[in-house]
mmCIF file of C-alpha atoms in Angstrom:
data_model
loop_
_atom_site.group_PDB
_atom_site.id
_atom_site.type_symbol
_atom_site.label_atom_id
_atom_site.label_comp_id
_atom_site.label_asym_id
_atom_site.label_seq_id
_atom_site.Cartn_x
_atom_site.Cartn_y
_atom_site.Cartn_z
ATOM 1 C CA MET A 1342 8.641 26.489 18.052
ATOM 2 C CA ARG A 1343 7.826 25.466 21.594
ATOM 3 C CA HIS A 1344 7.273 21.761 22.168
ATOM 4 C CA SER A 1345 4.197 20.789 24.168
ATOM 5 C CA GLN A 1346 4.601 18.665 27.271
ATOM 6 C CA THR A 1347 1.366 16.842 26.480
ATOM 7 C CA THR A 1348 1.790 13.069 26.585
ATOM 8 C CA VAL A 1349 0.664 10.600 23.965
ATOM 9 C CA SER A 1350 -2.997 9.605 23.890
ATOM 10 C CA PRO A 1351 -3.704 6.649 26.217
ATOM 11 C CA VAL A 1352 -5.555 4.949 23.348
ATOM 12 C CA VAL A 1353 -2.597 5.276 20.985
ATOM 13 C CA GLU A 1354 -0.115 4.201 23.640
ATOM 14 C CA ALA A 1355 -2.161 1.134 24.590
ATOM 15 C CA TRP A 1356 -2.719 0.132 20.955
ATOM 16 C CA SER A 1357 0.929 0.634 20.029
ATOM 17 C CA THR A 1358 2.020 -1.551 22.920
ATOM 18 C CA TYR A 1359 -0.529 -4.291 22.325
ATOM 19 C CA ARG A 1360 -0.697 -4.381 18.523
ATOM 20 C CA THR A 1361 2.918 -3.783 17.477
ATOM 21 C CA GLY A 1362 5.097 -6.778 16.667
ATOM 22 C CA SER A 1363 8.370 -7.658 14.993
ATOM 23 C CA ALA A 1364 8.984 -9.915 12.015
ATOM 24 C CA ARG A 1365 11.486 -11.790 14.189
ATOM 25 C CA GLN A 1366 8.612 -13.217 16.246
ATOM 26 C CA TRP A 1367 7.618 -15.755 13.585
ATOM 27 C CA THR A 1368 9.418 -18.214 11.348
ATOM 28 C CA ALA A 1369 8.052 -19.557 8.084
ATOM 29 C CA HIS A 1370 7.851 -23.060 9.592
ATOM 30 C CA GLN A 1371 5.832 -21.828 12.569
ATOM 31 C CA LEU A 1372 3.389 -19.990 10.345
ATOM 32 C CA SER A 1373 3.086 -22.927 7.964
ATOM 33 C CA ARG A 1374 1.914 -25.048 10.885
ATOM 34 C CA ALA A 1375 -0.347 -22.295 12.201
ATOM 35 C CA LYS A 1376 -2.126 -21.584 8.894
ATOM 36 C CA GLY A 1377 -4.081 -24.852 8.868
ATOM 37 C CA ASP A 1378 -6.572 -24.710 5.999
ATOM 38 C CA THR A 1379 -6.074 -20.969 5.460
ATOM 39 C CA THR A 1380 -4.774 -20.115 1.998
ATOM 40 C CA VAL A 1381 -2.313 -17.272 1.418
ATOM 41 C CA SER A 1382 -1.780 -15.124 -1.664
ATOM 42 C CA VAL A 1383 1.006 -12.601 -2.207
ATOM 43 C CA VAL A 1384 0.089 -9.816 -4.625
ATOM 44 C CA ILE A 1385 2.754 -7.566 -6.163
ATOM 45 C CA PRO A 1386 1.550 -4.550 -8.175
ATOM 46 C CA ALA A 1387 4.214 -3.597 -10.706
ATOM 47 C CA PHE A 1388 4.768 -0.774 -13.186
ATOM 48 C CA ASP A 1389 8.084 -0.845 -15.061
ATOM 49 C CA GLU A 1390 9.868 -2.855 -12.365
ATOM 50 C CA GLU A 1391 11.853 -5.357 -14.448
ATOM 51 C CA ALA A 1392 15.008 -4.585 -12.445
ATOM 52 C CA THR A 1393 13.607 -5.745 -9.092
ATOM 53 C CA VAL A 1394 10.412 -7.760 -9.481
ATOM 54 C CA GLY A 1395 12.141 -10.990 -10.529
ATOM 55 C CA ALA A 1396 14.281 -11.210 -7.406
ATOM 56 C CA ILE A 1397 11.254 -10.557 -5.185
ATOM 57 C CA VAL A 1398 9.201 -13.294 -6.830
ATOM 58 C CA ALA A 1399 12.113 -15.751 -6.820
ATOM 59 C CA THR A 1400 12.769 -15.164 -3.105
ATOM 60 C CA ILE A 1401 9.145 -15.754 -2.170
ATOM 61 C CA ARG A 1402 8.957 -18.861 -4.350
ATOM 62 C CA GLU A 1403 12.158 -20.367 -2.986
ATOM 63 C CA HIS A 1404 11.656 -19.696 0.709
ATOM 64 C CA LEU A 1405 7.877 -19.584 1.202
ATOM 65 C CA VAL A 1406 6.483 -21.852 -1.524
ATOM 66 C CA GLU A 1407 9.074 -24.546 -2.189
ATOM 67 C CA ARG A 1408 11.077 -24.825 1.046
ATOM 68 C CA VAL A 1409 8.094 -24.137 3.292
ATOM 69 C CA ALA A 1410 4.472 -24.455 2.184
ATOM 70 C CA LEU A 1411 3.331 -21.105 3.530
ATOM 71 C CA VAL A 1412 2.360 -19.087 0.435
ATOM 72 C CA ASP A 1413 -0.102 -20.711 -1.968
ATOM 73 C CA GLU A 1414 0.219 -18.310 -4.888
ATOM 74 C CA VAL A 1415 2.343 -15.380 -6.015
ATOM 75 C CA ILE A 1416 0.599 -12.915 -8.329
ATOM 76 C CA VAL A 1417 2.193 -9.983 -10.124
ATOM 77 C CA VAL A 1418 -0.245 -7.390 -11.464
ATOM 78 C CA ASP A 1419 1.265 -5.810 -14.561
ATOM 79 C CA SER A 1420 0.089 -2.203 -14.386
ATOM 80 C CA ARG A 1421 0.590 -1.225 -18.059
ATOM 81 C CA SER A 1422 4.366 -1.607 -17.941
ATOM 82 C CA GLY A 1423 6.387 -0.527 -20.917
ATOM 83 C CA ASP A 1424 9.352 -2.734 -20.074
ATOM 84 C CA ARG A 1425 9.787 -6.494 -19.495
ATOM 85 C CA THR A 1426 8.156 -6.561 -16.058
ATOM 86 C CA ALA A 1427 5.610 -9.218 -17.038
ATOM 87 C CA GLU A 1428 8.166 -11.495 -18.711
ATOM 88 C CA VAL A 1429 10.656 -11.237 -15.841
ATOM 89 C CA ALA A 1430 7.979 -11.915 -13.230
ATOM 90 C CA ALA A 1431 6.628 -14.932 -15.102
ATOM 91 C CA ALA A 1432 10.116 -16.359 -15.579
ATOM 92 C CA ALA A 1433 10.701 -16.068 -11.830
ATOM 93 C CA GLY A 1434 7.575 -18.120 -11.128
ATOM 94 C CA ALA A 1435 4.761 -15.622 -10.610
ATOM 95 C CA ARG A 1436 1.323 -15.805 -12.125
ATOM 96 C CA VAL A 1437 1.127 -12.548 -14.054
ATOM 97 C CA VAL A 1438 -2.209 -10.845 -14.625
ATOM 98 C CA SER A 1439 -2.912 -7.652 -16.522
ATOM 99 C CA GLN A 1440 -4.562 -4.811 -14.635
ATOM 100 C CA ASP A 1441 -6.595 -3.959 -17.728
ATOM 101 C CA GLU A 1442 -7.657 -7.561 -18.295
ATOM 102 C CA VAL A 1443 -8.950 -7.945 -14.750
ATOM 103 C CA THR A 1444 -10.880 -4.661 -14.921
ATOM 104 C CA ARG A 1445 -12.178 -5.149 -18.472
ATOM 105 C CA GLY A 1446 -15.706 -3.794 -18.784
ATOM 106 C CA LEU A 1447 -15.184 -1.306 -15.959
ATOM 107 C CA PRO A 1448 -14.153 2.346 -16.256
ATOM 108 C CA ARG A 1449 -10.422 2.715 -16.832
ATOM 109 C CA LEU A 1450 -8.596 3.976 -13.752
ATOM 110 C CA ASP A 1451 -4.929 4.749 -13.306
ATOM 111 C CA GLY A 1452 -2.503 4.233 -10.472
ATOM 112 C CA LYS A 1453 -1.399 1.806 -7.836
ATOM 113 C CA GLY A 1454 -4.752 1.498 -6.093
ATOM 114 C CA ASP A 1455 -6.412 0.091 -9.184
ATOM 115 C CA ALA A 1456 -3.616 -2.464 -9.577
ATOM 116 C CA LEU A 1457 -4.111 -3.530 -5.962
ATOM 117 C CA TRP A 1458 -7.856 -3.916 -6.533
ATOM 118 C CA ALA A 1459 -7.150 -6.042 -9.611
ATOM 119 C CA GLY A 1460 -4.732 -8.163 -7.593
ATOM 120 C CA LEU A 1461 -7.316 -8.777 -4.907
ATOM 121 C CA ALA A 1462 -9.834 -9.768 -7.591
ATOM 122 C CA ALA A 1463 -7.381 -12.196 -9.180
ATOM 123 C CA ALA A 1464 -6.141 -13.750 -5.931
ATOM 124 C CA ALA A 1465 -7.726 -16.838 -4.387
ATOM 125 C CA GLY A 1466 -6.264 -16.672 -0.876
ATOM 126 C CA ASP A 1467 -8.131 -16.242 2.391
ATOM 127 C CA VAL A 1468 -5.298 -13.923 3.443
ATOM 128 C CA ILE A 1469 -3.751 -11.475 0.971
ATOM 129 C CA ALA A 1470 -0.315 -9.898 1.446
ATOM 130 C CA PHE A 1471 0.615 -6.910 -0.720
ATOM 131 C CA VAL A 1472 4.281 -6.170 -1.454
ATOM 132 C CA ASP A 1473 5.716 -3.339 -3.565
ATOM 133 C CA ALA A 1474 7.718 -4.360 -6.629
ATOM 134 C CA ASP A 1475 10.595 -1.878 -6.294
ATOM 135 C CA LEU A 1476 12.233 -3.333 -3.167
ATOM 136 C CA ARG A 1477 15.939 -4.119 -3.251
ATOM 137 C CA GLU A 1478 17.614 -6.795 -1.121
ATOM 138 C CA PHE A 1479 14.189 -8.330 -0.508
ATOM 139 C CA ARG A 1480 13.992 -10.959 2.239
ATOM 140 C CA PRO A 1481 11.246 -13.497 3.110
ATOM 141 C CA HIS A 1482 10.541 -11.813 6.459
ATOM 142 C CA PHE A 1483 8.784 -9.019 4.572
ATOM 143 C CA VAL A 1484 6.034 -11.562 3.962
ATOM 144 C CA THR A 1485 6.237 -13.687 7.116
ATOM 145 C CA GLY A 1486 6.161 -10.564 9.293
ATOM 146 C CA LEU A 1487 2.905 -9.436 7.707
ATOM 147 C CA LEU A 1488 1.346 -12.886 7.958
ATOM 148 C CA GLY A 1489 2.369 -13.523 11.559
ATOM 149 C CA PRO A 1490 -0.460 -11.731 13.390
ATOM 150 C CA LEU A 1491 -3.097 -12.849 10.886
ATOM 151 C CA LEU A 1492 -2.237 -16.551 11.090
ATOM 152 C CA THR A 1493 -1.780 -16.659 14.867
ATOM 153 C CA ASP A 1494 -4.453 -14.267 16.157
ATOM 154 C CA PRO A 1495 -7.997 -14.492 14.762
ATOM 155 C CA SER A 1496 -8.881 -11.080 16.219
ATOM 156 C CA VAL A 1497 -6.465 -9.331 13.802
ATOM 157 C CA SER A 1498 -7.948 -8.365 10.435
ATOM 158 C CA PHE A 1499 -5.220 -6.198 8.909
ATOM 159 C CA VAL A 1500 -1.461 -5.769 9.377
ATOM 160 C CA LYS A 1501 0.664 -2.829 8.277
ATOM 161 C CA GLY A 1502 4.423 -3.050 7.907
ATOM 162 C CA PHE A 1503 6.888 -0.418 9.056
ATOM 163 C CA TYR A 1504 10.658 -0.141 8.713
ATOM 164 C CA HIS A 1505 13.677 2.129 8.497
ATOM 165 C CA ARG A 1506 13.770 3.857 5.098
ATOM 166 C CA PRO A 1507 17.248 5.286 4.517
ATOM 167 C CA LEU A 1508 17.535 8.208 2.131
ATOM 168 C CA ILE A 1509 20.793 7.977 0.181
ATOM 169 C CA GLU A 1510 21.845 11.174 -1.599
ATOM 170 C CA ALA A 1511 25.238 12.405 -2.793
ATOM 171 C CA GLY A 1512 27.058 9.765 -0.794
ATOM 172 C CA THR A 1513 25.272 10.573 2.477
ATOM 173 C CA VAL A 1514 22.750 8.386 4.294
ATOM 174 C CA GLU A 1515 19.875 9.653 6.408
ATOM 175 C CA PRO A 1516 18.621 6.519 8.242
ATOM 176 C CA ASP A 1517 14.938 7.482 8.263
ATOM 177 C CA GLY A 1518 14.889 10.178 5.603
ATOM 178 C CA GLY A 1519 12.856 8.154 3.107
ATOM 179 C CA GLY A 1520 9.448 8.837 4.625
ATOM 180 C CA ARG A 1521 9.112 12.462 3.556
ATOM 181 C CA VAL A 1522 5.452 12.397 2.516
ATOM 182 C CA THR A 1523 4.587 10.535 5.705
ATOM 183 C CA GLU A 1524 6.143 13.158 7.951
ATOM 184 C CA LEU A 1525 5.100 16.244 5.977
ATOM 185 C CA MET A 1526 1.585 15.237 4.947
ATOM 186 C CA ALA A 1527 0.160 11.938 6.173
ATOM 187 C CA ARG A 1528 1.142 12.000 9.839
ATOM 188 C CA PRO A 1529 -0.144 15.534 10.521
ATOM 189 C CA LEU A 1530 -3.334 14.671 8.632
ATOM 190 C CA PHE A 1531 -4.013 11.528 10.652
ATOM 191 C CA ASN A 1532 -3.238 13.247 13.931
ATOM 192 C CA LEU A 1533 -5.642 16.081 13.114
ATOM 193 C CA PHE A 1534 -8.633 14.101 11.910
ATOM 194 C CA TRP A 1535 -8.125 10.425 12.801
ATOM 195 C CA PRO A 1536 -6.015 10.518 15.986
ATOM 196 C CA GLU A 1537 -6.727 6.850 16.704
ATOM 197 C CA LEU A 1538 -4.440 6.041 13.764
ATOM 198 C CA ALA A 1539 -1.558 8.159 15.100
ATOM 199 C CA GLY A 1540 0.194 5.037 16.413
ATOM 200 C CA PHE A 1541 0.992 3.740 12.937
ATOM 201 C CA VAL A 1542 4.688 4.328 12.363
ATOM 202 C CA GLN A 1543 4.337 4.351 8.568
ATOM 203 C CA PRO A 1544 0.720 4.727 7.481
ATOM 204 C CA LEU A 1545 1.778 4.939 3.812
ATOM 205 C CA ALA A 1546 3.865 1.766 3.790
ATOM 206 C CA GLY A 1547 3.330 -0.372 0.703
ATOM 207 C CA GLU A 1548 3.648 -3.676 2.562
ATOM 208 C CA TYR A 1549 0.493 -4.854 4.314
ATOM 209 C CA ALA A 1550 -1.805 -7.863 4.561
ATOM 210 C CA GLY A 1551 -5.409 -8.543 5.436
ATOM 211 C CA ARG A 1552 -8.186 -11.079 5.482
ATOM 212 C CA ARG A 1553 -10.088 -11.314 2.216
ATOM 213 C CA GLU A 1554 -13.440 -11.005 3.977
ATOM 214 C CA VAL A 1555 -12.345 -7.555 5.194
ATOM 215 C CA LEU A 1556 -10.369 -6.280 2.193
ATOM 216 C CA GLU A 1557 -13.185 -6.945 -0.254
ATOM 217 C CA ARG A 1558 -15.499 -4.707 1.793
ATOM 218 C CA VAL A 1559 -13.536 -1.485 1.385
ATOM 219 C CA PRO A 1560 -13.092 0.669 -1.744
ATOM 220 C CA PHE A 1561 -9.673 1.108 -3.335
ATOM 221 C CA VAL A 1562 -8.615 4.643 -4.272
ATOM 222 C CA SER A 1563 -7.033 4.648 -7.710
ATOM 223 C CA GLY A 1564 -3.943 6.767 -7.012
ATOM 224 C CA TYR A 1565 -1.432 7.279 -4.219
ATOM 225 C CA GLY A 1566 -4.206 7.841 -1.700
ATOM 226 C CA VAL A 1567 -4.943 4.109 -1.524
ATOM 227 C CA GLU A 1568 -3.039 3.464 1.713
ATOM 228 C CA THR A 1569 -4.564 6.518 3.401
ATOM 229 C CA ALA A 1570 -8.079 5.530 2.403
ATOM 230 C CA MET A 1571 -7.551 1.915 3.418
ATOM 231 C CA LEU A 1572 -6.541 2.759 6.985
ATOM 232 C CA ILE A 1573 -9.406 5.201 7.474
ATOM 233 C CA ASP A 1574 -11.973 2.840 5.956
ATOM 234 C CA LEU A 1575 -10.741 -0.171 7.910
ATOM 235 C CA LEU A 1576 -10.824 1.825 11.137
ATOM 236 C CA GLU A 1577 -14.515 2.462 10.480
ATOM 237 C CA LEU A 1578 -15.212 -1.097 9.349
ATOM 238 C CA VAL A 1579 -13.433 -3.257 11.939
ATOM 239 C CA GLY A 1580 -12.170 -0.856 14.614
ATOM 240 C CA LEU A 1581 -8.686 -0.034 15.840
ATOM 241 C CA ASP A 1582 -8.189 -3.244 17.833
ATOM 242 C CA ALA A 1583 -8.459 -5.365 14.668
ATOM 243 C CA LEU A 1584 -5.533 -3.463 13.112
ATOM 244 C CA ALA A 1585 -1.875 -4.229 13.841
ATOM 245 C CA GLN A 1586 1.608 -3.227 12.694
ATOM 246 C CA VAL A 1587 4.869 -5.150 12.399
ATOM 247 C CA ASP A 1588 8.483 -3.986 12.268
ATOM 248 C CA LEU A 1589 10.050 -5.335 9.058
ATOM 249 C CA GLY A 1590 13.542 -3.930 9.643
ATOM 250 C CA GLU A 1591 14.951 -1.885 6.766
ATOM 251 C CA ARG A 1592 13.413 -1.138 3.383
ATOM 252 C CA LEU A 1593 15.586 -0.263 0.399
ATOM 253 C CA HIS A 1594 13.941 1.093 -2.737
ATOM 254 C CA ARG A 1595 14.211 3.922 -5.222
ATOM 255 C CA HIS A 1596 13.095 7.392 -4.153
ATOM 256 C CA GLN A 1597 10.969 9.764 -6.162
ATOM 257 C CA ASP A 1598 11.881 13.392 -6.730
ATOM 258 C CA THR A 1599 10.348 16.251 -4.778
ATOM 259 C CA ALA A 1600 7.863 17.208 -7.498
ATOM 260 C CA ALA A 1601 6.528 13.632 -7.605
ATOM 261 C CA LEU A 1602 6.183 13.647 -3.832
ATOM 262 C CA GLY A 1603 4.164 16.858 -4.139
ATOM 263 C CA ARG A 1604 1.722 15.165 -6.492
ATOM 264 C CA MET A 1605 1.519 12.204 -4.151
ATOM 265 C CA SER A 1606 0.760 14.522 -1.235
ATOM 266 C CA ALA A 1607 -1.989 16.237 -3.201
ATOM 267 C CA GLN A 1608 -3.689 12.911 -3.898
ATOM 268 C CA ILE A 1609 -3.510 12.016 -0.220
ATOM 269 C CA MET A 1610 -5.128 15.345 0.644
ATOM 270 C CA LEU A 1611 -7.937 14.746 -1.861
ATOM 271 C CA THR A 1612 -8.455 11.239 -0.480
ATOM 272 C CA ALA A 1613 -8.734 12.645 3.031
ATOM 273 C CA TRP A 1614 -11.233 15.223 1.762
ATOM 274 C CA SER A 1615 -13.591 12.503 0.511
ATOM 275 C CA ARG A 1616 -13.453 10.730 3.885
ATOM 276 C CA LEU A 1617 -14.013 13.963 5.786
ATOM 277 C CA HIS A 1618 -17.066 14.653 3.634
ATOM 278 C CA ARG A 1619 -18.433 11.191 4.298
ATOM 279 C CA GLN A 1620 -18.017 11.789 8.013
ATOM 280 C CA GLY A 1621 -19.739 15.169 7.816
ATOM 281 C CA GLN A 1622 -16.651 17.248 8.589
ATOM 282 C CA VAL A 1623 -16.672 19.107 5.245
ATOM 283 C CA ARG A 1624 -19.807 20.196 3.398
ATOM 284 C CA SER A 1625 -18.881 19.780 -0.246
ATOM 285 C CA LYS A 1626 -18.254 16.335 -1.685
ATOM 286 C CA THR A 1627 -16.253 17.962 -4.483
ATOM 287 C CA PRO A 1628 -12.877 19.399 -3.415
ATOM 288 C CA PRO A 1629 -12.152 23.044 -4.335
ATOM 289 C CA ALA A 1630 -9.659 22.045 -7.056
ATOM 290 C CA THR A 1631 -7.893 18.985 -8.419
ATOM 291 C CA LEU A 1632 -5.179 20.682 -10.465
ATOM 292 C CA LEU A 1633 -1.699 21.107 -8.997
ATOM 293 C CA THR A 1634 0.606 23.816 -10.368
ATOM 294 C CA GLN A 1635 4.340 23.185 -10.034
ATOM 295 C CA PHE A 1636 7.483 24.800 -11.409
ATOM 296 C CA ARG A 1637 10.338 23.076 -13.204
ATOM 297 C CA ARG A 1638 13.683 24.509 -14.275
ATOM 298 C CA GLY A 1639 14.585 24.156 -17.918
ATOM 299 C CA GLY A 1640 12.245 22.700 -20.483
ATOM 300 C CA THR A 1641 11.067 24.062 -23.815
ATOM 301 C CA GLU A 1642 8.420 26.423 -22.446
ATOM 302 C CA THR A 1643 10.373 28.289 -19.781
ATOM 303 C CA LEU A 1644 8.843 31.656 -18.947
ATOM 304 C CA PRO A 1645 11.404 34.487 -19.134
ATOM 305 C CA ASN A 1646 10.657 36.153 -15.820
ATOM 306 C CA LEU A 1647 10.469 32.881 -13.951
ATOM 307 C CA GLU A 1648 13.275 30.946 -15.642
ATOM 308 C CA ARG A 1649 11.041 27.980 -14.995
ATOM 309 C CA GLU A 1650 8.417 25.976 -16.821
ATOM 310 C CA ILE A 1651 4.933 25.807 -15.344
ATOM 311 C CA VAL A 1652 3.662 22.232 -15.049
ATOM 312 C CA VAL A 1653 0.016 21.545 -14.223
ATOM 313 C CA SER A 1654 -1.046 18.045 -13.127
ATOM 314 C CA ASP A 1655 -4.486 16.604 -12.562
ATOM 315 C CA VAL A 1656 -4.186 14.938 -9.150
ATOM 316 C CA SER A 1657 -7.818 13.871 -8.851
ATOM 317 C CA VAL A 1658 -8.495 10.416 -7.450
ATOM 318 C CA GLN A 1659 -11.251 7.906 -8.169
ATOM 319 C CA GLU A 1660 -12.264 4.699 -6.446
ATOM 320 C CA ARG A 1661 -13.042 1.119 -7.272
ATOM 321 C CA PRO A 1662 -16.067 0.087 -5.202
ATOM 322 C CA PRO A 1663 -15.648 -2.712 -2.655
ATOM 323 C CA LEU A 1664 -14.892 -5.936 -4.483
ATOM 324 C CA ILE A 1665 -17.796 -7.683 -2.783
ATOM 325 C CA GLN A 1666 -20.034 -5.792 -5.220
ATOM 326 C CA PHE A 1667 -18.438 -7.718 -8.087
ATOM 327 C CA ARG A 1668 -18.844 -11.278 -6.873
ATOM 328 C CA GLN A 1669 -19.415 -12.819 -10.312
ATOM 329 C CA ARG A 1670 -16.262 -11.233 -11.729
ATOM 330 C CA MET A 1671 -14.372 -12.155 -8.575
ATOM 331 C CA ARG A 1672 -15.416 -15.807 -8.863
ATOM 332 C CA ARG A 1673 -14.220 -15.891 -12.470
ATOM 333 C CA TRP A 1674 -10.766 -14.639 -11.579
ATOM 334 C CA GLN A 1675 -10.482 -16.798 -8.476
ATOM 335 C CA GLY A 1676 -11.509 -19.790 -10.521
ATOM 336 C CA GLU A 1677 -8.583 -19.200 -12.825
ATOM 337 C CA ALA A 1678 -6.154 -18.996 -9.895
ATOM 338 C CA VAL A 1679 -3.923 -22.026 -9.651
ATOM 339 C CA PRO A 1680 -2.363 -22.603 -6.209
ATOM 340 C CA GLN A 1681 1.441 -22.693 -6.412
#
């Protein structure tokens, strides 16, 4: 394949230079002074994360609640866990809310996006930081880095984290091998249809923060398309200049297998389809298909000529409407929030 000599878009280059920061720029003490009357919530969506969620909550509590009064509340959204996620999180000092309890009376949706929506509904902060629950060796700068631009620059509405994601397999380490769906699906997709967003190093990163007044005005896709949808929708809502990204260093977490990444990619594609339809770039609102056929070795239903089992997954995605449409429910949950 021949590489083009075309240079990066001037818009992307200017934005990347102006709106990219590093977590090292801000300390918790500096941000505590800068926040003034602004309240800060950290929301952690969690599904079967008893092994890691406790350490994350405890680190935030110790360094950003007790030592420095930066974070006002830490909320863990229990997303139908079958293990002790809720108990471990509560013991570490989080306020634990149930995804199903927050969304009671609404259609049942599955996936991370719905847990994030529930967390936003339950949180009381003016600024909301979202952190994944599967991080290992978690450090406070994962939160302070996200909060830095929001608490020091009123023109910033949303901050996305990026980092090195080492892929560790069979004793070998690939320093940036962990972002496989980003490189194979999300980045080409953004470059093709939303080139203004091409400057985001990791558009699918699970660590990001935003102002409540902005976050509650965008829908939340129920599955793994939530980060894709959020960037596209925020670009339309507030414009590229109100978006920023921050280098958080290195992120250690568990990696999913290739088949799971395929399902994730399919949901991202379907999410992009809905946005392309809204923008008039595709005619049909309904995608051609929402079933994904994959092949798996072994199993009880292996076909003789294939020596594989056929596995069909429904990868369709749904959306929670912008939270601003549920003000009464939002007030109820915010009223129950107790600042830490």
